[in-house]
Amino acid sequence: MQIYRYPLFNSWPDITKRPSADFSDKLETVRNVMSKIRAEGDAAIRKFTLQFDHATITDFKVSAAEIEEAELSLCLELKNAIQTAAQNIDIFHVAQKFSPKVIETMPGVKCWQKAVPIERVGLYIPGGSAPLFSTVLMLGIPAMIAGCRNVVLCTPPGRDGKVHPAILFAASLCKISEIYKIGGMQAIGAMAYGSESVPKVDKIFGPGNSWVTAAKQFIANTECAIDMPAGPSEVAVMADSTANPAFVAADLLSQAEHGPDSQVILVTTEEQLIKDVVKVMGKQLKALPRAEIAAKALENSRAILVRDVEEMVALINFYAPEHLIIATKDAGELAEQITNAGSVFIGNYTPECAGDYASGTNHTLPTNGWAKSFSGIGLDSFCKKITFQEITKDGMALLGPVIEVMAEAEQLFAHKNAATLRMKN
Amino acid sequence: MQIYRYPLFNSWPDITKRPSADFSDKLETVRNVMSKIRAEGDAAIRKFTLQFDHATITDFKVSAAEIEEAELSLCLELKNAIQTAAQNIDIFHVAQKFSPKVIETMPGVKCWQKAVPIERVGLYIPGGSAPLFSTVLMLGIPAMIAGCRNVVLCTPPGRDGKVHPAILFAASLCKISEIYKIGGMQAIGAMAYGSESVPKVDKIFGPGNSWVTAAKQFIANTECAIDMPAGPSEVAVMADSTANPAFVAADLLSQAEHGPDSQVILVTTEEQLIKDVVKVMGKQLKALPRAEIAAKALENSRAILVRDVEEMVALINFYAPEHLIIATKDAGELAEQITNAGSVFIGNYTPECAGDYASGTNHTLPTNGWAKSFSGIGLDSFCKKITFQEITKDGMALLGPVIEVMAEAEQLFAHKNAATLRMKN
């Protein structure tokens, strides 16, 4: 961990800098893979699956039998845990349902919004070193609550051509039956363009490595929508003398173990806390199976000593972390002052891992400073809001003259005429 | 207008096709302009303003005196109309305010969302043939209600170096004081990167020509967020024998006059209506100052005769129009069945121009089929939702075992440890 003592404001951009996420070197490969999938469909997907995932897949779709088997093969303890998490996620996301309100802006002029599910959504669940079944819940549950008609899930097969049973179990809890053994860029291409096996979708969700991210950016704005720009995961901890150093160390390490490019920042008013955290983190690190990855991430991570609480809050809002843990006196009050963050964890007994898995909040969140302008995933992400309006003849008599004057000033006379004709009638 | 009688389902993709929006030929120029602005700031912006807008600007910022003058120079009738429209837009967007609800997903586990304004937003208002002061209201009012701290507006100067007074008046109604005389790609670059004169923003909003759209796509996902992908404006009208042909013709023409690439579609169950609309449209067209533009747009436009109401609804949802006018019996009931559209206008006395200007709904809407996955602009667009959670010691005792089991199954032992430590304490 790099330690900064009382950095000046003009050094903030430097000390809050993320590892750069430039995909320009990947663009040529992505373009090539995407155009092959667009032109050749399943044949291209099959070829790339062999090339990148070293698996030979004849039928991409996971069968009903495979899903049933998955449920039988999992231990009861894990199934119960997944079900409890699913229930909490369900409760929190059901509460996000939008209630339309009809607003009469003028007598006879009624306007309202309605949230309508996006019809066809694609969920990408990465494979790699661990089966991220928790992400299945985080995307699948809001898709189910929203009422999306077609939910497609793609996830890379192992070399044995199989998908981890916990992923299949989590998907079946979310009533997802269209699961395809396709990973990486080829999954993004399959869902963006559609193929013989995989239906085209309107929006693609989910995390992935830099190839997946580059592919998502490539298809966004032309083929379909994406959830948000992605980057390595990150946590910031705001702490004072009331923080527990062992808790802080554990929270920093749980972010660091995600990958060598994870970002971990501790901001505190207490010099002693930095010393204590560094010390206990060294001990905790040794016990971790992913110690090597976490140690690598810690090299790029920072402990920043600031003068007071105001500076602590300002620095955090400047950084806009994906996750923010507030381990201070009056943590709840400080949370009110946070304007840029993905998800905020208040107090010593609220670790980030609670939100990662089971408290009910979503764990798909804006990274890389995007918390300044993007929300994390929620029920909204699976809906679009359509506006409606209904005007009576009397309403048009009131509103018509306003429209006529404005349309004329914008030199749009057909617009004016559409109002005039109604008023004359 | 091209007329299609009872087209088969497999021809729908063809008859609902938009003019393609491929910006690849613009990419090199955009990249060049953007990198110059990034490197040279104001000097580059000044150079491009001379080159593209033929105006020599020393001070980009519109002065307070210019804004005061604008108000004095406008006629009272227009000012009153703009104020009435602003009031309706304000009423409709204030009603969109989000009320946080604290949800206790399990005893001791509290989660909630809070809508927080995006701090720095940039609004782009095109110049061109008409001063689009209505768009100032549509973007500026929700930004003001959201409470965005810095609101920057860029709009191209005329050759005389001035901005239309109606734009300045509308901006001052929205309490926007940072107005810059910068248009086109250079405006997008200025707001995305920041320069000596123009502050960098977190999200850019607003319509523009294909250069502006290409520039917005270029900076999205790397520099700042954008509102949505853009394309030419479009309207679809669903009509039966209860529709008024003159109203329908006027509505189709008010879309067609926007530009030669505007799309206009009439879907109906009544062959006679098509004949009547085409006839009256010919007459109305002759009276329009922008007749040439409208006639050009009509060449690419379509009247589609379908068998029944079900097919009419299905075709509209397949097309996903930016604007949809429903001029049928039971229009309100049909509106309930619409799942893909930006904004819906119900009944004979609800023309699209009402929503374009003054009813209160927003006119910045998804085009080009993006209504399948994007909402139009609303208060949400100027906020991000941050999630918060606060867990008690007892709450962690309940939730901890769930986290432990799931983290272990995902092989993330530091995550598990962050829960275990809290439970032991």
XYZ file of N, CA and C in Angstrom, chain A residues 77-78 81-82 84-85 88 91-92 95-96 101 103 105-106 109 111-114 116 118-120 129-134 137 202 217 221-225 229 244 246-247 250-251 253-254 257-258 284 288-290 335-336 338-346 348-351 353-359 361 370-376 380 384-393 396 399 402-403 405-407 409-415 417-419 421-422 425, chain B residues 77-78 81-82 84-85 88 91-92 95-96 101 103 105-106 109 111-114 116 118-120 129-134 137 202-203 217 221-225 229 244 246-247 250-251 253-254 257-258 284 288-290 335-336 338-346 348-351 353-359 361 370-376 380 384-393 396 399 402-403 405-407 409-415 417-419 421-422 425:
681
model
N -26.807 -26.808 2.060
C -26.354 -25.583 2.721
C -26.199 -24.450 1.702
N -25.577 -24.768 0.571
C -25.371 -23.743 -0.459
C -26.708 -23.341 -1.080
N -28.478 -21.039 1.241
C -27.846 -19.709 1.274
C -28.251 -18.914 0.036
N -28.175 -19.571 -1.127
C -28.543 -18.879 -2.372
C -30.009 -18.446 -2.309
N -31.806 -17.740 0.385
C -31.974 -16.607 1.311
C -31.520 -15.307 0.645
N -30.368 -15.368 -0.021
C -29.874 -14.177 -0.728
C -30.896 -13.745 -1.779
N -33.780 -11.847 -0.279
C -33.464 -10.457 0.087
C -33.343 -9.567 -1.152
N -36.831 -8.870 -2.356
C -37.538 -7.867 -1.532
C -37.072 -6.461 -1.898
N -35.749 -6.270 -1.997
C -35.229 -4.920 -2.258
C -35.593 -4.429 -3.658
N -39.391 -3.598 -4.203
C -39.721 -2.290 -3.616
C -39.390 -1.144 -4.575
N -38.642 -1.446 -5.632
C -38.276 -0.405 -6.609
C -39.316 -0.237 -7.713
N -48.104 8.026 -12.026
C -48.964 9.080 -11.490
C -49.442 9.904 -12.671
N -50.551 13.222 -14.179
C -50.384 14.622 -13.801
C -51.191 15.481 -14.776
N -51.233 18.789 -16.110
C -50.380 19.984 -16.068
C -51.202 21.251 -16.285
N -52.280 21.115 -17.069
C -53.241 22.198 -17.279
C -54.604 21.519 -17.372
N -55.156 18.558 -19.870
C -53.859 18.084 -20.393
C -53.278 17.099 -19.381
N -50.697 13.991 -18.438
C -49.431 13.369 -18.829
C -49.035 12.348 -17.764
N -48.437 11.252 -18.189
C -47.927 10.273 -17.220
C -46.801 9.444 -17.816
N -46.074 8.792 -16.925
C -45.014 7.870 -17.318
C -45.433 6.465 -16.913
N -44.944 5.485 -17.649
C -45.206 4.087 -17.285
C -43.904 3.320 -17.493
N -42.097 0.062 -18.513
C -42.426 -1.115 -19.321
C -41.154 -1.964 -19.429
N -38.089 -4.085 -20.676
C -37.366 -4.308 -21.928
C -37.635 -5.758 -22.311
N -38.037 -5.979 -23.559
C -38.553 -7.296 -23.908
C -37.513 -8.406 -23.845
N -36.364 -8.142 -24.466
C -35.368 -9.208 -24.625
C -34.060 -8.759 -23.987
N -11.915 -18.147 -12.837
C -11.438 -18.890 -11.673
C -12.565 -19.327 -10.728
N -13.702 -18.642 -10.739
C -14.777 -18.992 -9.803
C -16.132 -18.843 -10.491
N -17.115 -19.660 -10.095
C -18.453 -19.560 -10.714
C -19.243 -18.428 -10.064
N -19.481 -17.339 -10.787
C -20.104 -16.160 -10.166
C -21.631 -16.271 -10.162
N -22.122 -17.264 -9.402
C -23.573 -17.452 -9.347
C -24.264 -16.275 -8.678
N -23.532 -15.527 -7.842
C -24.166 -14.365 -7.197
C -24.579 -13.337 -8.242
N -27.995 -14.008 -9.730
C -29.108 -13.470 -8.927
C -29.254 -11.965 -9.138
N -32.222 -6.898 -26.716
C -32.263 -5.433 -26.786
C -31.238 -4.769 -25.863
N -18.592 -2.530 -25.603
C -18.483 -1.161 -26.120
C -18.637 -1.124 -27.633
N -24.540 1.301 -28.849
C -24.828 2.422 -29.744
C -25.088 2.009 -31.180
N -24.851 0.740 -31.530
C -25.229 0.334 -32.879
C -26.201 -0.856 -32.843
N -25.869 -1.909 -32.053
C -26.704 -3.115 -32.085
C -27.713 -3.177 -30.952
N -27.243 -2.934 -29.755
C -28.154 -2.969 -28.614
C -27.560 -2.179 -27.476
N -28.367 -1.957 -26.432
C -27.898 -1.187 -25.281
C -27.030 -2.073 -24.391
N -20.526 1.252 -18.711
C -19.117 0.959 -18.995
C -18.514 0.232 -17.786
N -12.638 -0.459 13.344
C -11.938 -1.651 13.822
C -10.898 -2.041 12.770
N -9.074 -4.570 12.155
C -9.184 -5.910 11.552
C -10.324 -5.942 10.531
N -11.434 -5.262 10.842
C -12.552 -5.200 9.888
C -12.113 -4.457 8.622
N -9.861 -6.555 6.521
C -10.608 -7.630 5.849
C -11.397 -7.082 4.661
N -11.962 -5.879 4.826
C -12.739 -5.278 3.731
C -11.833 -4.899 2.557
N -8.989 -6.268 1.841
C -8.521 -7.514 1.205
C -9.615 -8.161 0.373
N -10.867 -8.048 0.786
C -11.900 -8.724 -0.013
C -12.073 -8.024 -1.352
N -8.728 -9.205 -3.455
C -8.628 -10.582 -3.970
C -9.362 -10.768 -5.312
N -10.155 -9.767 -5.730
C -10.875 -9.917 -7.003
C -9.926 -10.069 -8.181
N -3.600 -11.207 7.876
C -4.780 -11.781 7.202
C -4.423 -12.287 5.802
N -4.868 -16.301 3.053
C -5.777 -16.321 1.893
C -5.282 -17.213 0.758
N -6.158 -18.034 0.186
C -5.767 -18.821 -0.996
C -5.376 -17.921 -2.171
N -6.041 -16.759 -2.293
C -5.730 -15.854 -3.399
C -4.774 -14.745 -2.951
N -22.836 9.629 5.545
C -23.407 9.014 4.342
C -24.312 10.000 3.597
N -24.982 10.863 4.346
C -25.855 11.877 3.730
C -25.072 12.831 2.828
N -22.521 12.004 0.942
C -21.891 11.328 -0.205
C -22.702 11.607 -1.471
N -22.056 12.150 -2.483
C -22.758 12.467 -3.729
C -22.269 11.615 -4.903
N -21.101 10.997 -4.768
C -20.583 10.159 -5.851
C -20.099 8.818 -5.305
N -20.889 7.786 -5.502
C -20.502 6.425 -5.089
C -21.528 5.473 -5.681
N -21.139 4.226 -5.863
C -22.083 3.238 -6.378
C -22.974 2.712 -5.257
N -22.340 2.197 -4.197
C -23.082 1.618 -3.081
C -22.335 1.938 -1.798
N -23.075 2.348 -0.768
C -22.465 2.834 0.465
C -22.816 1.897 1.623
N -21.811 1.544 2.410
C -21.968 0.596 3.518
C -21.675 1.355 4.800
N -22.678 1.435 5.657
C -22.614 2.343 6.802
C -22.332 1.602 8.097
N -19.557 -0.142 11.280
C -18.597 -1.242 11.457
C -19.161 -2.619 11.130
N -20.478 -2.761 11.213
C -21.055 -4.093 10.992
C -21.699 -4.242 9.611
N -21.281 -3.389 8.686
C -21.830 -3.453 7.330
C -20.690 -3.640 6.322
N -20.189 -4.865 6.184
C -19.087 -5.085 5.242
C -19.582 -5.070 3.801
N -19.027 -7.246 1.626
C -19.451 -8.587 1.193
C -20.948 -8.825 1.431
N -21.535 -8.078 2.363
C -22.988 -8.204 2.578
C -23.737 -7.808 1.307
N -23.321 -6.695 0.706
C -23.944 -6.237 -0.533
C -23.519 -7.064 -1.737
N -22.337 -7.648 -1.655
C -21.874 -8.495 -2.757
C -22.775 -9.715 -2.921
N -23.313 -10.190 -1.807
C -24.022 -11.463 -1.842
C -25.484 -11.416 -1.440
N -25.777 -10.803 -0.324
C -26.988 -11.276 0.342
C -27.883 -10.249 1.013
N -27.434 -8.997 1.186
C -28.289 -8.076 1.947
C -29.523 -7.676 1.149
N -29.178 -5.484 -1.825
C -28.776 -4.477 -2.816
C -28.065 -5.160 -3.979
N -17.272 6.190 -12.903
C -18.576 6.333 -13.565
C -19.705 6.537 -12.563
N -19.412 6.344 -11.270
C -20.432 6.617 -10.253
C -20.823 8.094 -10.253
N -20.040 8.935 -10.914
C -20.428 10.342 -11.046
C -21.677 10.503 -11.919
N -21.856 9.599 -12.867
C -22.980 9.777 -13.795
C -23.880 8.549 -13.976
N -23.461 7.384 -13.487
C -24.268 6.171 -13.666
C -24.769 5.643 -12.318
N -25.977 5.063 -12.341
C -26.482 4.315 -11.194
C -25.985 2.880 -11.319
N -25.989 2.159 -10.208
C -25.824 0.716 -10.290
C -27.074 0.090 -10.898
N -34.972 -0.420 -12.519
C -34.975 0.553 -13.628
C -34.182 0.088 -14.836
N -37.898 0.486 -19.492
C -37.765 1.851 -19.990
C -39.051 2.549 -19.598
N -38.966 3.859 -19.419
C -40.186 4.597 -19.094
C -40.732 5.232 -20.361
N -41.992 4.937 -20.655
C -42.666 5.536 -21.800
C -43.549 6.656 -21.264
N -43.567 7.825 -21.935
C -44.505 8.866 -21.501
C -45.771 8.790 -22.352
N -46.874 9.141 -21.724
C -48.179 9.157 -22.388
C -48.805 10.515 -22.151
N -49.637 10.958 -23.085
C -50.425 12.144 -22.813
C -51.758 12.055 -23.531
N -52.753 12.660 -22.912
C -54.088 12.673 -23.499
C -54.669 14.060 -23.247
N -55.054 14.726 -24.325
C -55.525 16.104 -24.219
C -56.963 16.156 -24.720
N -57.796 16.860 -23.999
C -59.184 17.006 -24.440
C -59.268 18.185 -25.421
N -60.434 18.301 -26.070
C -60.655 19.421 -26.980
C -60.478 20.748 -26.240
N -56.829 21.408 -25.593
C -56.123 21.943 -26.771
C -56.466 23.418 -26.983
N -54.011 25.054 -24.621
C -52.593 24.833 -24.901
C -52.229 25.267 -26.323
N -50.229 28.508 -27.150
C -48.831 28.432 -26.695
C -47.996 27.702 -27.746
N -48.551 26.569 -28.226
C -47.839 25.772 -29.244
C -47.657 26.605 -30.518
N -47.453 29.849 -31.005
C -46.433 30.903 -30.876
C -45.024 30.309 -30.889
N -44.842 29.233 -30.135
C -43.499 28.641 -30.046
C -43.085 28.015 -31.377
N -44.000 27.284 -32.021
C -43.672 26.629 -33.292
C -43.308 27.680 -34.339
N -42.040 30.616 -33.800
C -40.722 31.183 -33.474
C -39.598 30.218 -33.840
N -39.870 28.919 -33.827
C -38.857 27.950 -34.260
C -38.976 27.677 -35.762
N -39.835 28.414 -36.441
C -40.021 28.298 -37.887
C -40.488 26.914 -38.325
N -41.290 26.276 -37.459
C -41.823 24.960 -37.809
C -43.338 25.095 -38.003
N -43.722 25.435 -39.219
C -45.114 25.800 -39.480
C -46.049 24.601 -39.584
N -45.514 23.425 -39.919
C -46.372 22.233 -39.913
C -46.747 21.883 -38.475
N -45.795 22.109 -37.551
C -46.101 21.910 -36.131
C -47.241 22.851 -35.711
N -49.472 24.212 -37.559
C -50.704 23.827 -38.240
C -51.418 22.662 -37.550
N -50.614 21.715 -37.021
C -51.219 20.566 -36.333
C -51.993 21.030 -35.102
N -51.549 22.120 -34.485
C -52.293 22.688 -33.351
C -53.496 23.496 -33.850
N -55.295 23.356 -36.562
C -56.408 22.550 -37.079
C -57.289 22.024 -35.953
N -56.661 21.575 -34.856
C -57.452 21.066 -33.718
C -58.255 22.187 -33.068
N -61.362 23.164 -35.155
C -62.388 22.137 -35.341
C -63.517 22.240 -34.313
N -45.504 38.116 -26.266
C -46.279 36.930 -26.606
C -45.403 35.665 -26.549
N -44.202 35.767 -27.124
C -43.307 34.604 -27.131
C -42.815 34.307 -25.712
N -45.511 32.552 -23.864
C -45.670 31.160 -24.328
C -44.563 30.286 -23.746
N -43.343 30.795 -23.808
C -42.212 30.013 -23.266
C -42.407 29.787 -21.768
N -45.282 29.640 -20.097
C -46.349 28.647 -19.863
C -45.823 27.236 -20.110
N -45.098 27.072 -21.218
C -44.519 25.752 -21.511
C -43.591 25.337 -20.373
N -45.480 24.021 -17.398
C -45.993 22.654 -17.564
C -44.877 21.617 -17.481
N -43.965 21.221 -13.860
C -44.949 20.427 -13.101
C -44.748 18.935 -13.361
N -44.599 18.583 -14.655
C -44.486 17.156 -14.979
C -43.174 16.545 -14.459
N -42.959 16.140 -10.563
C -43.718 14.958 -10.125
C -42.899 13.675 -10.251
N -41.762 13.753 -10.947
C -40.915 12.567 -11.119
C -39.902 12.399 -9.993
N -37.204 4.869 0.009
C -37.909 4.005 0.958
C -36.866 3.114 1.622
N -35.857 -0.189 3.224
C -36.397 -1.550 3.207
C -35.594 -2.409 4.176
N -34.702 -5.810 4.696
C -34.842 -7.092 3.992
C -34.835 -8.256 4.982
N -34.105 -8.082 6.076
C -34.085 -9.058 7.181
C -33.977 -8.217 8.454
N -31.158 -5.551 8.830
C -30.513 -5.311 7.527
C -31.343 -4.290 6.760
N -31.751 -1.432 3.756
C -31.212 -1.034 2.449
C -32.108 0.051 1.864
N -31.508 1.014 1.186
C -32.317 2.009 0.487
C -31.556 2.613 -0.691
N -32.318 3.278 -1.539
C -31.755 4.006 -2.682
C -32.002 5.484 -2.474
N -31.122 6.298 -3.025
C -31.309 7.749 -2.945
C -30.928 8.318 -4.312
N -29.408 11.176 -6.420
C -28.472 12.273 -6.183
C -28.188 12.936 -7.530
N -26.507 14.482 -10.738
C -25.200 14.457 -11.391
C -24.649 15.874 -11.268
N -23.419 15.993 -10.798
C -22.913 17.313 -10.416
C -22.774 18.271 -11.589
N -22.134 17.802 -12.662
C -21.778 18.703 -13.764
C -22.387 18.163 -15.051
N -31.029 25.934 -38.875
C -32.054 26.747 -39.530
C -33.003 27.430 -38.551
N -33.162 26.898 -37.341
C -34.099 27.497 -36.379
C -33.503 27.442 -34.974
N -33.853 28.411 -34.135
C -33.323 28.403 -32.754
C -34.150 27.464 -31.881
N -33.567 26.327 -31.460
C -34.367 25.321 -30.744
C -34.449 25.635 -29.248
N -35.105 26.764 -28.935
C -35.213 27.138 -27.523
C -36.067 26.148 -26.741
N -36.956 25.417 -27.429
C -37.773 24.426 -26.704
C -36.881 23.346 -26.097
N -35.525 24.268 -22.697
C -36.449 23.981 -21.599
C -36.442 22.497 -21.242
N -19.831 15.772 -16.450
C -19.950 14.331 -16.230
C -20.890 13.658 -17.224
N -21.790 14.445 -17.832
C -22.748 13.857 -18.779
C -23.182 14.934 -19.774
N -20.732 9.862 -29.502
C -20.396 8.435 -29.413
C -18.912 8.240 -29.143
N -18.362 6.475 -22.908
C -17.626 5.294 -22.427
C -16.163 5.558 -22.117
N -15.652 6.758 -22.466
C -14.281 7.037 -22.047
C -14.213 8.332 -21.243
N -14.825 9.417 -21.758
C -14.692 10.710 -21.070
C -15.863 11.035 -20.165
N -17.064 10.872 -20.692
C -18.232 11.164 -19.869
C -19.440 10.441 -20.443
N -20.521 10.440 -19.693
C -21.738 9.761 -20.141
C -22.453 10.629 -21.166
N -28.173 7.211 -27.616
C -27.775 7.291 -29.015
C -28.841 8.075 -29.790
N -59.284 11.705 -37.933
C -59.545 12.854 -38.789
C -58.389 12.979 -39.793
N -57.354 15.161 -41.862
C -56.600 16.419 -41.854
C -55.643 16.471 -40.675
N -56.110 15.989 -39.518
C -55.233 15.956 -38.335
C -54.050 15.015 -38.588
N -51.570 16.539 -40.923
C -50.811 17.609 -40.272
C -49.749 17.033 -39.332
N -50.096 15.944 -38.637
C -49.131 15.322 -37.723
C -47.972 14.693 -38.487
N -46.921 15.583 -41.418
C -46.106 16.666 -41.986
C -45.257 17.353 -40.928
N -45.764 17.453 -39.706
C -44.950 18.164 -38.709
C -43.713 17.342 -38.346
N -41.288 17.820 -41.655
C -40.596 19.095 -41.880
C -39.292 19.216 -41.080
N -39.054 18.281 -40.142
C -37.812 18.367 -39.352
C -36.569 18.261 -40.223
N -51.975 20.465 -47.769
C -51.305 21.113 -46.627
C -49.834 21.406 -46.943
N -46.624 25.065 -46.781
C -45.527 25.073 -45.801
C -44.260 25.752 -46.329
N -43.641 26.608 -45.512
C -42.354 27.183 -45.909
C -41.283 26.099 -46.109
N -41.357 25.037 -45.303
C -40.350 23.980 -45.420
C -40.884 22.826 -46.280
N -53.385 2.163 -26.052
C -52.141 2.698 -25.476
C -51.577 1.749 -24.414
N -52.486 1.079 -23.708
C -52.052 0.126 -22.673
C -51.225 -1.020 -23.262
N -49.106 -0.773 -25.754
C -47.850 -0.324 -26.378
C -46.677 -0.639 -25.452
N -45.715 -1.375 -25.970
C -44.560 -1.737 -25.146
C -43.264 -1.107 -25.647
N -43.234 -0.638 -26.873
C -42.032 -0.007 -27.410
C -42.374 1.314 -28.100
N -42.101 2.416 -27.414
C -42.304 3.751 -27.995
C -41.651 4.753 -27.050
N -41.274 5.901 -27.574
C -40.714 6.937 -26.717
C -41.806 7.692 -25.978
N -42.759 8.259 -26.755
C -43.829 9.051 -26.158
C -45.103 8.786 -26.949
N -46.214 8.615 -26.245
C -47.468 8.204 -26.879
C -48.510 9.308 -26.727
N -49.191 9.642 -27.815
C -50.181 10.714 -27.860
C -51.532 10.090 -28.141
N -52.463 10.225 -27.209
C -53.700 9.456 -27.240
C -54.881 10.306 -27.707
N -57.646 12.039 -30.882
C -57.608 13.018 -31.974
C -57.146 14.409 -31.562
N -57.282 14.747 -30.283
C -56.927 16.102 -29.852
C -55.587 16.164 -29.128
N -54.749 15.153 -29.396
C -53.431 15.131 -28.764
C -52.349 15.049 -29.839
N -52.020 16.166 -30.475
C -51.004 16.130 -31.525
C -49.601 16.015 -30.922
N -47.140 17.815 -31.582
C -46.558 19.134 -31.298
C -46.852 19.594 -29.867
N -47.902 19.045 -29.244
C -48.181 19.384 -27.843
C -47.012 18.945 -26.956
N -46.543 17.723 -27.195
C -45.406 17.213 -26.422
C -44.085 17.815 -26.863
N -44.014 18.235 -28.108
C -42.788 18.878 -28.588
C -42.526 20.181 -27.843
N -43.582 20.853 -27.443
C -43.426 22.197 -26.891
C -43.926 22.389 -25.473
N -45.128 21.960 -25.179
C -45.792 22.670 -24.089
C -46.643 21.850 -23.126
N -46.940 20.578 -23.424
C -47.861 19.870 -22.524
C -47.184 19.548 -21.193
N -44.505 16.976 -21.063
C -43.627 15.816 -21.262
C -42.355 16.257 -21.969
N -34.347 2.619 -30.666
C -33.785 2.578 -29.311
C -34.871 2.641 -28.242
N -36.114 2.957 -28.638
C -37.210 2.937 -27.663
C -37.423 1.534 -27.098
N -36.820 0.519 -27.740
C -36.898 -0.826 -27.160
C -36.125 -0.928 -25.848
N -35.081 -0.127 -25.715
C -34.248 -0.273 -24.510
C -33.969 1.025 -23.764
N -34.274 2.185 -24.344
C -33.992 3.458 -23.680
C -35.283 4.201 -23.342
N -35.264 4.927 -22.225
C -36.322 5.870 -21.889
C -35.978 7.198 -22.532
N -36.995 8.040 -22.693
C -36.717 9.425 -23.021
C -36.099 10.126 -21.829
N -34.875 11.444 -13.956
C -33.902 10.357 -13.751
C -32.602 10.572 -14.503
N -28.259 10.098 -10.442
C -27.930 8.683 -10.372
C -28.478 8.197 -9.041
N -28.827 6.922 -8.983
C -29.314 6.394 -7.719
C -28.170 5.685 -7.010
N -27.915 6.101 -5.788
C -26.895 5.460 -4.965
C -27.618 4.532 -3.987
N -27.109 3.307 -3.796
C -27.708 2.448 -2.771
C -26.932 2.582 -1.468
N -27.646 2.457 -0.384
C -27.064 2.528 0.955
C -27.509 1.295 1.732
N -26.679 0.854 2.670
C -27.142 -0.176 3.580
C -26.499 -0.001 4.936
N -27.255 -0.400 5.952
C -26.752 -0.311 7.315
C -27.216 -1.565 8.038
N -26.255 -2.306 8.568
C -26.565 -3.599 9.194
C -26.150 -3.528 10.663
N -27.013 -4.025 11.525
C -26.661 -4.054 12.955
C -25.840 -5.315 13.245
N -25.295 -5.347 14.447
C -24.533 -6.530 14.867
C -25.444 -7.771 14.792
N -25.952 -8.820 11.215
C -24.824 -9.587 10.667
C -24.819 -11.012 11.201
N -27.235 -12.656 8.807
C -26.841 -12.661 7.396
C -25.467 -13.301 7.185
N -24.945 -16.845 5.652
C -25.301 -16.892 4.227
C -24.113 -16.402 3.389
N -23.537 -15.282 3.827
C -22.387 -14.722 3.107
C -21.223 -15.708 3.122
N -21.150 -18.984 3.333
C -21.355 -20.141 2.449
C -21.196 -19.737 0.979
N -21.792 -18.594 0.610
C -21.728 -18.176 -0.793
C -20.302 -17.771 -1.181
N -19.629 -17.026 -0.308
C -18.265 -16.577 -0.627
C -17.343 -17.778 -0.793
N -18.169 -20.782 -1.734
C -18.494 -21.467 -2.985
C -17.952 -20.700 -4.193
N -17.813 -19.391 -4.066
C -17.205 -18.610 -5.158
C -15.685 -18.498 -4.978
N -15.165 -19.198 -3.995
C -13.725 -19.234 -3.722
C -13.149 -17.853 -3.407
N -13.958 -17.040 -2.736
C -13.476 -15.714 -2.347
C -13.389 -15.669 -0.816
N -12.239 -16.110 -0.313
C -12.114 -16.327 1.129
C -11.911 -15.038 1.918
N -11.409 -13.994 1.278
C -11.305 -12.711 1.985
C -12.700 -12.142 2.207
N -13.597 -12.369 1.228
C -14.986 -11.954 1.406
C -15.594 -12.679 2.614
N -14.053 -13.965 5.111
C -13.402 -13.518 6.344
C -13.984 -12.193 6.859
N -14.330 -11.298 5.934
C -14.901 -10.007 6.334
C -16.230 -10.208 7.066
N -16.954 -11.274 6.721
C -18.189 -11.600 7.439
C -17.867 -12.298 8.764
N -15.265 -12.269 10.724
C -14.713 -11.398 11.765
C -15.801 -10.624 12.492
N -16.806 -10.141 11.738
C -17.902 -9.394 12.372
C -18.746 -10.299 13.271
N -16.966 -11.107 16.614
C -16.702 -9.972 17.506
C -17.801 -9.795 18.556
